[in-house]
Amino acid sequence: MALQQTVEQTVAGLGYDLVEIERSAGGLLRVTIDLPWTPPTSEAVAAGVPEPFVTVEDCEKVTRQLQFALEVDAVDYKRLEVSSPGIDRPLRNEQDFERFVGAVIDITLKAPMGAAAAGQVSANRKKFRGTLERAEGGSGWQIVWSDAPETKPGQKVSKKRAPAPLHALGFVLDELRDARLAPIVDFKGRKAKTQPGFSDIDDGTNVPD
């Protein structure tokens, strides 16, 4: 808890959002940060203004301050890594879900579907991938997906083939064990909503370009 509080307070004090803290083998402490998000204005959307993203300089600034704060609190670690969210960014709160409406996400339920599956999916199923949407009526969320096989590059699809039915799963955040953006790489040149910055300190001295 002391580690969580130290990192949260330090990151927030510098004007960033804490996305995730991970401890890995070998003493690696990985901290993921992002810029605070506000819904874009209609003018910005119309103009195609991209979202700002965390830079290497942002990560370096947070790394230096965290190194000092963790030393004061005598937190044991060997290497500190600060970066922006990757393509599998975790979704933690209502604002994150609002921000990524329309994106493909992966969710894991705390409990299997059970009777709620109604024969449409396995009653033991807990993991789903689909497009994030607001649930009908605006209360809660849902993901929508199709079980149609993925079309391979260059594969021709008959216009006469009936489209596969869509499935929808409604949920509230308390039902989720985990939710993340699906790590889908777009090879058509479409830019991701977040672009990675990175800063890594080993023994307090090394910050790669």
PDB file of C-alpha atoms in Angstrom:
ATOM      1  CA  MET A   1       0.000   0.000   0.000  1.00  0.00           C
ATOM      2  CA  ALA A   2       2.882   2.392   0.776  1.00  0.00           C
ATOM      3  CA  LEU A   3       4.304   1.816  -2.708  1.00  0.00           C
ATOM      4  CA  GLN A   4       0.932   2.470  -4.347  1.00  0.00           C
ATOM      5  CA  GLN A   5       0.412   5.686  -2.391  1.00  0.00           C
ATOM      6  CA  THR A   6       3.940   6.952  -3.038  1.00  0.00           C
ATOM      7  CA  VAL A   7       3.686   6.364  -6.778  1.00  0.00           C
ATOM      8  CA  GLU A   8       0.142   7.757  -7.057  1.00  0.00           C
ATOM      9  CA  GLN A   9       0.988  10.926  -5.134  1.00  0.00           C
ATOM     10  CA  THR A  10       4.215  11.507  -7.055  1.00  0.00           C
ATOM     11  CA  VAL A  11       2.660  10.956 -10.481  1.00  0.00           C
ATOM     12  CA  ALA A  12      -0.411  13.067  -9.679  1.00  0.00           C
ATOM     13  CA  GLY A  13       1.758  15.820  -8.206  1.00  0.00           C
ATOM     14  CA  LEU A  14       3.525  16.143 -11.546  1.00  0.00           C
ATOM     15  CA  GLY A  15       0.225  16.420 -13.403  1.00  0.00           C
ATOM     16  CA  TYR A  16      -0.077  12.892 -14.820  1.00  0.00           C
ATOM     17  CA  ASP A  17      -2.449   9.955 -14.349  1.00  0.00           C
ATOM     18  CA  LEU A  18      -1.203   6.657 -12.949  1.00  0.00           C
ATOM     19  CA  VAL A  19      -2.355   3.812 -15.186  1.00  0.00           C
ATOM     20  CA  GLU A  20      -0.613   0.775 -13.723  1.00  0.00           C
ATOM     21  CA  ILE A  21       2.136  -0.436 -11.374  1.00  0.00           C
ATOM     22  CA  GLU A  22       3.843  -3.776 -11.952  1.00  0.00           C
ATOM     23  CA  ARG A  23       6.621  -5.592 -10.121  1.00  0.00           C
ATOM     24  CA  SER A  24       8.536  -8.071 -12.251  1.00  0.00           C
ATOM     25  CA  ALA A  25      11.257 -10.626 -11.670  1.00  0.00           C
ATOM     26  CA  GLY A  26      14.724  -9.283 -11.112  1.00  0.00           C
ATOM     27  CA  GLY A  27      13.587  -6.260  -9.116  1.00  0.00           C
ATOM     28  CA  LEU A  28      12.013  -4.382 -12.033  1.00  0.00           C
ATOM     29  CA  LEU A  29       9.394  -1.808 -11.018  1.00  0.00           C
ATOM     30  CA  ARG A  30       7.327  -0.748 -14.022  1.00  0.00           C
ATOM     31  CA  VAL A  31       5.095   2.351 -13.805  1.00  0.00           C
ATOM     32  CA  THR A  32       2.723   3.329 -16.603  1.00  0.00           C
ATOM     33  CA  ILE A  33       1.533   6.931 -16.838  1.00  0.00           C
ATOM     34  CA  ASP A  34      -0.719   8.957 -19.105  1.00  0.00           C
ATOM     35  CA  LEU A  35      -1.827  12.535 -19.589  1.00  0.00           C
ATOM     36  CA  PRO A  36      -5.138  13.501 -17.937  1.00  0.00           C
ATOM     37  CA  TRP A  37      -7.954  13.040 -20.452  1.00  0.00           C
ATOM     38  CA  THR A  38     -10.876  15.339 -21.177  1.00  0.00           C
ATOM     39  CA  PRO A  39     -13.482  14.697 -23.894  1.00  0.00           C
ATOM     40  CA  PRO A  40     -12.467  16.485 -27.104  1.00  0.00           C
ATOM     41  CA  THR A  41     -14.572  19.397 -28.288  1.00  0.00           C
ATOM     42  CA  SER A  42     -16.669  19.071 -31.425  1.00  0.00           C
ATOM     43  CA  GLU A  43     -14.347  21.572 -33.119  1.00  0.00           C
ATOM     44  CA  ALA A  44     -11.291  19.432 -32.315  1.00  0.00           C
ATOM     45  CA  VAL A  45     -13.035  16.307 -33.620  1.00  0.00           C
ATOM     46  CA  ALA A  46     -14.068  18.078 -36.828  1.00  0.00           C
ATOM     47  CA  ALA A  47     -10.524  19.337 -37.343  1.00  0.00           C
ATOM     48  CA  GLY A  48      -9.041  15.902 -36.723  1.00  0.00           C
ATOM     49  CA  VAL A  49      -6.840  17.154 -33.889  1.00  0.00           C
ATOM     50  CA  PRO A  50      -4.978  14.129 -32.424  1.00  0.00           C
ATOM     51  CA  GLU A  51      -4.909  13.457 -28.719  1.00  0.00           C
ATOM     52  CA  PRO A  52      -1.739  14.586 -26.940  1.00  0.00           C
ATOM     53  CA  PHE A  53       0.481  11.732 -25.815  1.00  0.00           C
ATOM     54  CA  VAL A  54       3.168  11.041 -23.256  1.00  0.00           C
ATOM     55  CA  THR A  55       6.683  11.815 -24.487  1.00  0.00           C
ATOM     56  CA  VAL A  56      10.100  10.531 -23.472  1.00  0.00           C
ATOM     57  CA  GLU A  57      10.640  13.827 -21.654  1.00  0.00           C
ATOM     58  CA  ASP A  58       7.464  13.238 -19.601  1.00  0.00           C
ATOM     59  CA  CYS A  59       8.661   9.764 -18.636  1.00  0.00           C
ATOM     60  CA  GLU A  60      12.098  11.052 -17.727  1.00  0.00           C
ATOM     61  CA  LYS A  61      10.645  13.739 -15.467  1.00  0.00           C
ATOM     62  CA  VAL A  62       8.432  11.239 -13.633  1.00  0.00           C
ATOM     63  CA  THR A  63      11.308   8.749 -13.363  1.00  0.00           C
ATOM     64  CA  ARG A  64      13.602  11.257 -11.666  1.00  0.00           C
ATOM     65  CA  GLN A  65      10.964  12.327  -9.163  1.00  0.00           C
ATOM     66  CA  LEU A  66       9.904   8.748  -8.446  1.00  0.00           C
ATOM     67  CA  GLN A  67      13.471   7.701  -7.853  1.00  0.00           C
ATOM     68  CA  PHE A  68      13.782  10.345  -5.141  1.00  0.00           C
ATOM     69  CA  ALA A  69      10.387   9.533  -3.560  1.00  0.00           C
ATOM     70  CA  LEU A  70      11.028   5.774  -3.497  1.00  0.00           C
ATOM     71  CA  GLU A  71      14.427   6.322  -1.919  1.00  0.00           C
ATOM     72  CA  VAL A  72      12.856   8.447   0.833  1.00  0.00           C
ATOM     73  CA  ASP A  73      10.287   5.691   1.509  1.00  0.00           C
ATOM     74  CA  ALA A  74      12.994   2.975   1.371  1.00  0.00           C
ATOM     75  CA  VAL A  75      11.177   1.021  -1.357  1.00  0.00           C
ATOM     76  CA  ASP A  76      13.260  -1.947  -2.488  1.00  0.00           C
ATOM     77  CA  TYR A  77      13.740  -2.207  -6.268  1.00  0.00           C
ATOM     78  CA  LYS A  78      16.646  -2.621  -8.672  1.00  0.00           C
ATOM     79  CA  ARG A  79      15.379  -0.922 -11.798  1.00  0.00           C
ATOM     80  CA  LEU A  80      12.648   1.616 -12.450  1.00  0.00           C
ATOM     81  CA  GLU A  81      10.869   1.823 -15.783  1.00  0.00           C
ATOM     82  CA  VAL A  82       8.336   4.547 -16.586  1.00  0.00           C
ATOM     83  CA  SER A  83       6.389   4.393 -19.845  1.00  0.00           C
ATOM     84  CA  SER A  84       3.151   5.375 -21.538  1.00  0.00           C
ATOM     85  CA  PRO A  85       0.341   2.831 -22.066  1.00  0.00           C
ATOM     86  CA  GLY A  86       0.918   0.241 -24.778  1.00  0.00           C
ATOM     87  CA  ILE A  87      -1.566  -1.217 -27.234  1.00  0.00           C
ATOM     88  CA  ASP A  88      -2.979  -3.423 -24.471  1.00  0.00           C
ATOM     89  CA  ARG A  89      -3.697  -0.495 -22.169  1.00  0.00           C
ATOM     90  CA  PRO A  90      -5.787  -1.399 -19.094  1.00  0.00           C
ATOM     91  CA  LEU A  91      -9.196   0.246 -18.658  1.00  0.00           C
ATOM     92  CA  ARG A  92      -9.778   1.075 -15.000  1.00  0.00           C
ATOM     93  CA  ASN A  93     -12.702   3.431 -14.593  1.00  0.00           C
ATOM     94  CA  GLU A  94     -15.742   4.992 -16.247  1.00  0.00           C
ATOM     95  CA  GLN A  95     -13.649   7.734 -17.837  1.00  0.00           C
ATOM     96  CA  ASP A  96     -11.386   5.151 -19.507  1.00  0.00           C
ATOM     97  CA  PHE A  97     -14.417   3.362 -20.957  1.00  0.00           C
ATOM     98  CA  GLU A  98     -15.913   6.637 -22.165  1.00  0.00           C
ATOM     99  CA  ARG A  99     -12.602   7.566 -23.790  1.00  0.00           C
ATOM    100  CA  PHE A 100     -12.337   4.330 -25.773  1.00  0.00           C
ATOM    101  CA  VAL A 101     -15.916   3.861 -26.950  1.00  0.00           C
ATOM    102  CA  GLY A 102     -15.744   2.255 -30.394  1.00  0.00           C
ATOM    103  CA  ALA A 103     -12.455   0.467 -29.695  1.00  0.00           C
ATOM    104  CA  VAL A 104     -12.038  -3.308 -29.612  1.00  0.00           C
ATOM    105  CA  ILE A 105     -11.406  -4.442 -26.040  1.00  0.00           C
ATOM    106  CA  ASP A 106     -10.750  -7.658 -24.122  1.00  0.00           C
ATOM    107  CA  ILE A 107     -12.639  -8.235 -20.888  1.00  0.00           C
ATOM    108  CA  THR A 108     -12.465 -10.946 -18.247  1.00  0.00           C
ATOM    109  CA  LEU A 109     -15.447 -11.416 -15.953  1.00  0.00           C
ATOM    110  CA  LYS A 110     -15.031 -12.178 -12.257  1.00  0.00           C
ATOM    111  CA  ALA A 111     -17.468 -15.090 -12.563  1.00  0.00           C
ATOM    112  CA  PRO A 112     -18.491 -17.350 -15.477  1.00  0.00           C
ATOM    113  CA  MET A 113     -21.613 -16.465 -17.453  1.00  0.00           C
ATOM    114  CA  GLY A 114     -23.652 -19.301 -15.951  1.00  0.00           C
ATOM    115  CA  ALA A 115     -27.372 -19.225 -16.737  1.00  0.00           C
ATOM    116  CA  ALA A 116     -27.025 -15.741 -18.225  1.00  0.00           C
ATOM    117  CA  ALA A 117     -25.294 -17.328 -21.225  1.00  0.00           C
ATOM    118  CA  ALA A 118     -28.741 -18.569 -22.328  1.00  0.00           C
ATOM    119  CA  GLY A 119     -27.153 -21.111 -24.644  1.00  0.00           C
ATOM    120  CA  GLN A 120     -25.553 -18.425 -26.849  1.00  0.00           C
ATOM    121  CA  VAL A 121     -22.062 -18.936 -25.419  1.00  0.00           C
ATOM    122  CA  SER A 122     -20.507 -21.416 -23.014  1.00  0.00           C
ATOM    123  CA  ALA A 123     -21.801 -21.082 -19.457  1.00  0.00           C
ATOM    124  CA  ASN A 124     -18.198 -21.342 -18.232  1.00  0.00           C
ATOM    125  CA  ARG A 125     -16.939 -18.537 -20.435  1.00  0.00           C
ATOM    126  CA  LYS A 126     -15.360 -15.510 -18.766  1.00  0.00           C
ATOM    127  CA  LYS A 127     -13.224 -13.922 -21.519  1.00  0.00           C
ATOM    128  CA  PHE A 128     -14.665 -11.895 -24.383  1.00  0.00           C
ATOM    129  CA  ARG A 129     -13.431  -9.591 -27.143  1.00  0.00           C
ATOM    130  CA  GLY A 130     -15.670  -7.073 -28.862  1.00  0.00           C
ATOM    131  CA  THR A 131     -16.335  -3.454 -29.758  1.00  0.00           C
ATOM    132  CA  LEU A 132     -17.037  -1.275 -26.734  1.00  0.00           C
ATOM    133  CA  GLU A 133     -20.364   0.553 -26.746  1.00  0.00           C
ATOM    134  CA  ARG A 134     -22.673   2.258 -24.317  1.00  0.00           C
ATOM    135  CA  ALA A 135     -25.433  -0.137 -23.284  1.00  0.00           C
ATOM    136  CA  GLU A 136     -28.909   0.594 -24.566  1.00  0.00           C
ATOM    137  CA  GLY A 137     -30.523   3.197 -22.377  1.00  0.00           C
ATOM    138  CA  GLY A 138     -27.125   4.651 -21.437  1.00  0.00           C
ATOM    139  CA  SER A 139     -26.762   2.608 -18.243  1.00  0.00           C
ATOM    140  CA  GLY A 140     -23.631   0.475 -18.149  1.00  0.00           C
ATOM    141  CA  TRP A 141     -21.598  -0.843 -21.062  1.00  0.00           C
ATOM    142  CA  GLN A 142     -21.627  -3.583 -23.636  1.00  0.00           C
ATOM    143  CA  ILE A 143     -19.330  -5.224 -26.128  1.00  0.00           C
ATOM    144  CA  VAL A 144     -20.542  -6.404 -29.515  1.00  0.00           C
ATOM    145  CA  TRP A 145     -18.907  -9.116 -31.593  1.00  0.00           C
ATOM    146  CA  SER A 146     -19.459 -11.624 -34.350  1.00  0.00           C
ATOM    147  CA  ASP A 147     -18.296 -15.234 -34.373  1.00  0.00           C
ATOM    148  CA  ALA A 148     -17.689 -15.097 -38.120  1.00  0.00           C
ATOM    149  CA  PRO A 149     -14.220 -16.411 -39.078  1.00  0.00           C
ATOM    150  CA  GLU A 150     -11.683 -13.677 -39.696  1.00  0.00           C
ATOM    151  CA  THR A 151     -11.160 -12.852 -43.361  1.00  0.00           C
ATOM    152  CA  LYS A 152      -7.561 -13.422 -44.434  1.00  0.00           C
ATOM    153  CA  PRO A 153      -5.716 -10.796 -46.518  1.00  0.00           C
ATOM    154  CA  GLY A 154      -6.618 -11.237 -50.186  1.00  0.00           C
ATOM    155  CA  GLN A 155      -9.460 -13.634 -49.429  1.00  0.00           C
ATOM    156  CA  LYS A 156     -12.588 -13.073 -51.500  1.00  0.00           C
ATOM    157  CA  VAL A 157     -15.903 -13.073 -49.679  1.00  0.00           C
ATOM    158  CA  SER A 158     -19.089 -13.934 -51.529  1.00  0.00           C
ATOM    159  CA  LYS A 159     -21.646 -11.123 -51.535  1.00  0.00           C
ATOM    160  CA  LYS A 160     -24.330 -13.783 -51.235  1.00  0.00           C
ATOM    161  CA  ARG A 161     -22.997 -15.061 -47.928  1.00  0.00           C
ATOM    162  CA  ALA A 162     -25.266 -14.026 -45.086  1.00  0.00           C
ATOM    163  CA  PRO A 163     -23.491 -11.986 -42.397  1.00  0.00           C
ATOM    164  CA  ALA A 164     -22.877 -13.791 -39.113  1.00  0.00           C
ATOM    165  CA  PRO A 165     -25.189 -12.704 -36.305  1.00  0.00           C
ATOM    166  CA  LEU A 166     -23.895 -10.186 -33.800  1.00  0.00           C
ATOM    167  CA  HIS A 167     -23.686 -10.944 -30.094  1.00  0.00           C
ATOM    168  CA  ALA A 168     -23.819  -8.354 -27.322  1.00  0.00           C
ATOM    169  CA  LEU A 169     -22.765  -8.668 -23.697  1.00  0.00           C
ATOM    170  CA  GLY A 170     -23.826  -5.996 -21.233  1.00  0.00           C
ATOM    171  CA  PHE A 171     -21.871  -5.408 -18.038  1.00  0.00           C
ATOM    172  CA  VAL A 172     -20.997  -2.974 -15.287  1.00  0.00           C
ATOM    173  CA  LEU A 173     -17.450  -2.376 -14.125  1.00  0.00           C
ATOM    174  CA  ASP A 174     -17.903  -4.230 -10.829  1.00  0.00           C
ATOM    175  CA  GLU A 175     -18.411  -7.454 -12.819  1.00  0.00           C
ATOM    176  CA  LEU A 176     -14.977  -7.231 -14.452  1.00  0.00           C
ATOM    177  CA  ARG A 177     -11.744  -8.781 -13.261  1.00  0.00           C
ATOM    178  CA  ASP A 178      -9.786  -7.158 -16.080  1.00  0.00           C
ATOM    179  CA  ALA A 179     -10.405  -4.956 -19.124  1.00  0.00           C
ATOM    180  CA  ARG A 180      -7.870  -3.845 -21.723  1.00  0.00           C
ATOM    181  CA  LEU A 181      -7.642  -2.519 -25.227  1.00  0.00           C
ATOM    182  CA  ALA A 182      -7.233  -5.472 -27.567  1.00  0.00           C
ATOM    183  CA  PRO A 183      -3.597  -5.591 -28.778  1.00  0.00           C
ATOM    184  CA  ILE A 184      -4.482  -5.305 -32.453  1.00  0.00           C
ATOM    185  CA  VAL A 185      -1.820  -3.973 -34.807  1.00  0.00           C
ATOM    186  CA  ASP A 186      -3.153  -1.973 -37.747  1.00  0.00           C
ATOM    187  CA  PHE A 187      -0.858  -2.410 -40.752  1.00  0.00           C
ATOM    188  CA  LYS A 188      -2.743   0.157 -42.829  1.00  0.00           C
ATOM    189  CA  GLY A 189      -0.935   3.061 -41.207  1.00  0.00           C
ATOM    190  CA  ARG A 190      -3.674   4.112 -38.830  1.00  0.00           C
ATOM    191  CA  LYS A 191      -2.103   5.675 -35.772  1.00  0.00           C
ATOM    192  CA  ALA A 192      -2.901   4.431 -32.312  1.00  0.00           C
ATOM    193  CA  LYS A 193      -4.641   6.720 -29.839  1.00  0.00           C
ATOM    194  CA  THR A 194      -1.599   6.653 -27.591  1.00  0.00           C
ATOM    195  CA  GLN A 195       2.014   6.738 -28.658  1.00  0.00           C
ATOM    196  CA  PRO A 196       4.635   5.343 -26.314  1.00  0.00           C
ATOM    197  CA  GLY A 197       7.148   7.320 -24.363  1.00  0.00           C
ATOM    198  CA  PHE A 198       9.724   5.481 -22.314  1.00  0.00           C
ATOM    199  CA  SER A 199      12.250   6.147 -19.609  1.00  0.00           C
ATOM    200  CA  ASP A 200      14.299   3.570 -17.785  1.00  0.00           C
ATOM    201  CA  ILE A 201      16.661   4.052 -14.876  1.00  0.00           C
ATOM    202  CA  ASP A 202      19.083   1.402 -13.658  1.00  0.00           C
ATOM    203  CA  ASP A 203      20.990   2.392 -10.520  1.00  0.00           C
ATOM    204  CA  GLY A 204      19.699   5.919 -10.943  1.00  0.00           C
ATOM    205  CA  THR A 205      21.906   6.993 -13.807  1.00  0.00           C
ATOM    206  CA  ASN A 206      20.969   5.601 -17.214  1.00  0.00           C
ATOM    207  CA  VAL A 207      18.231   7.178 -19.338  1.00  0.00           C
ATOM    208  CA  PRO A 208      18.263   5.849 -22.929  1.00  0.00           C
ATOM    209  CA  ASP A 209      17.387   8.054 -25.861  1.00  0.00           C
TER     210      ASP A 209
END
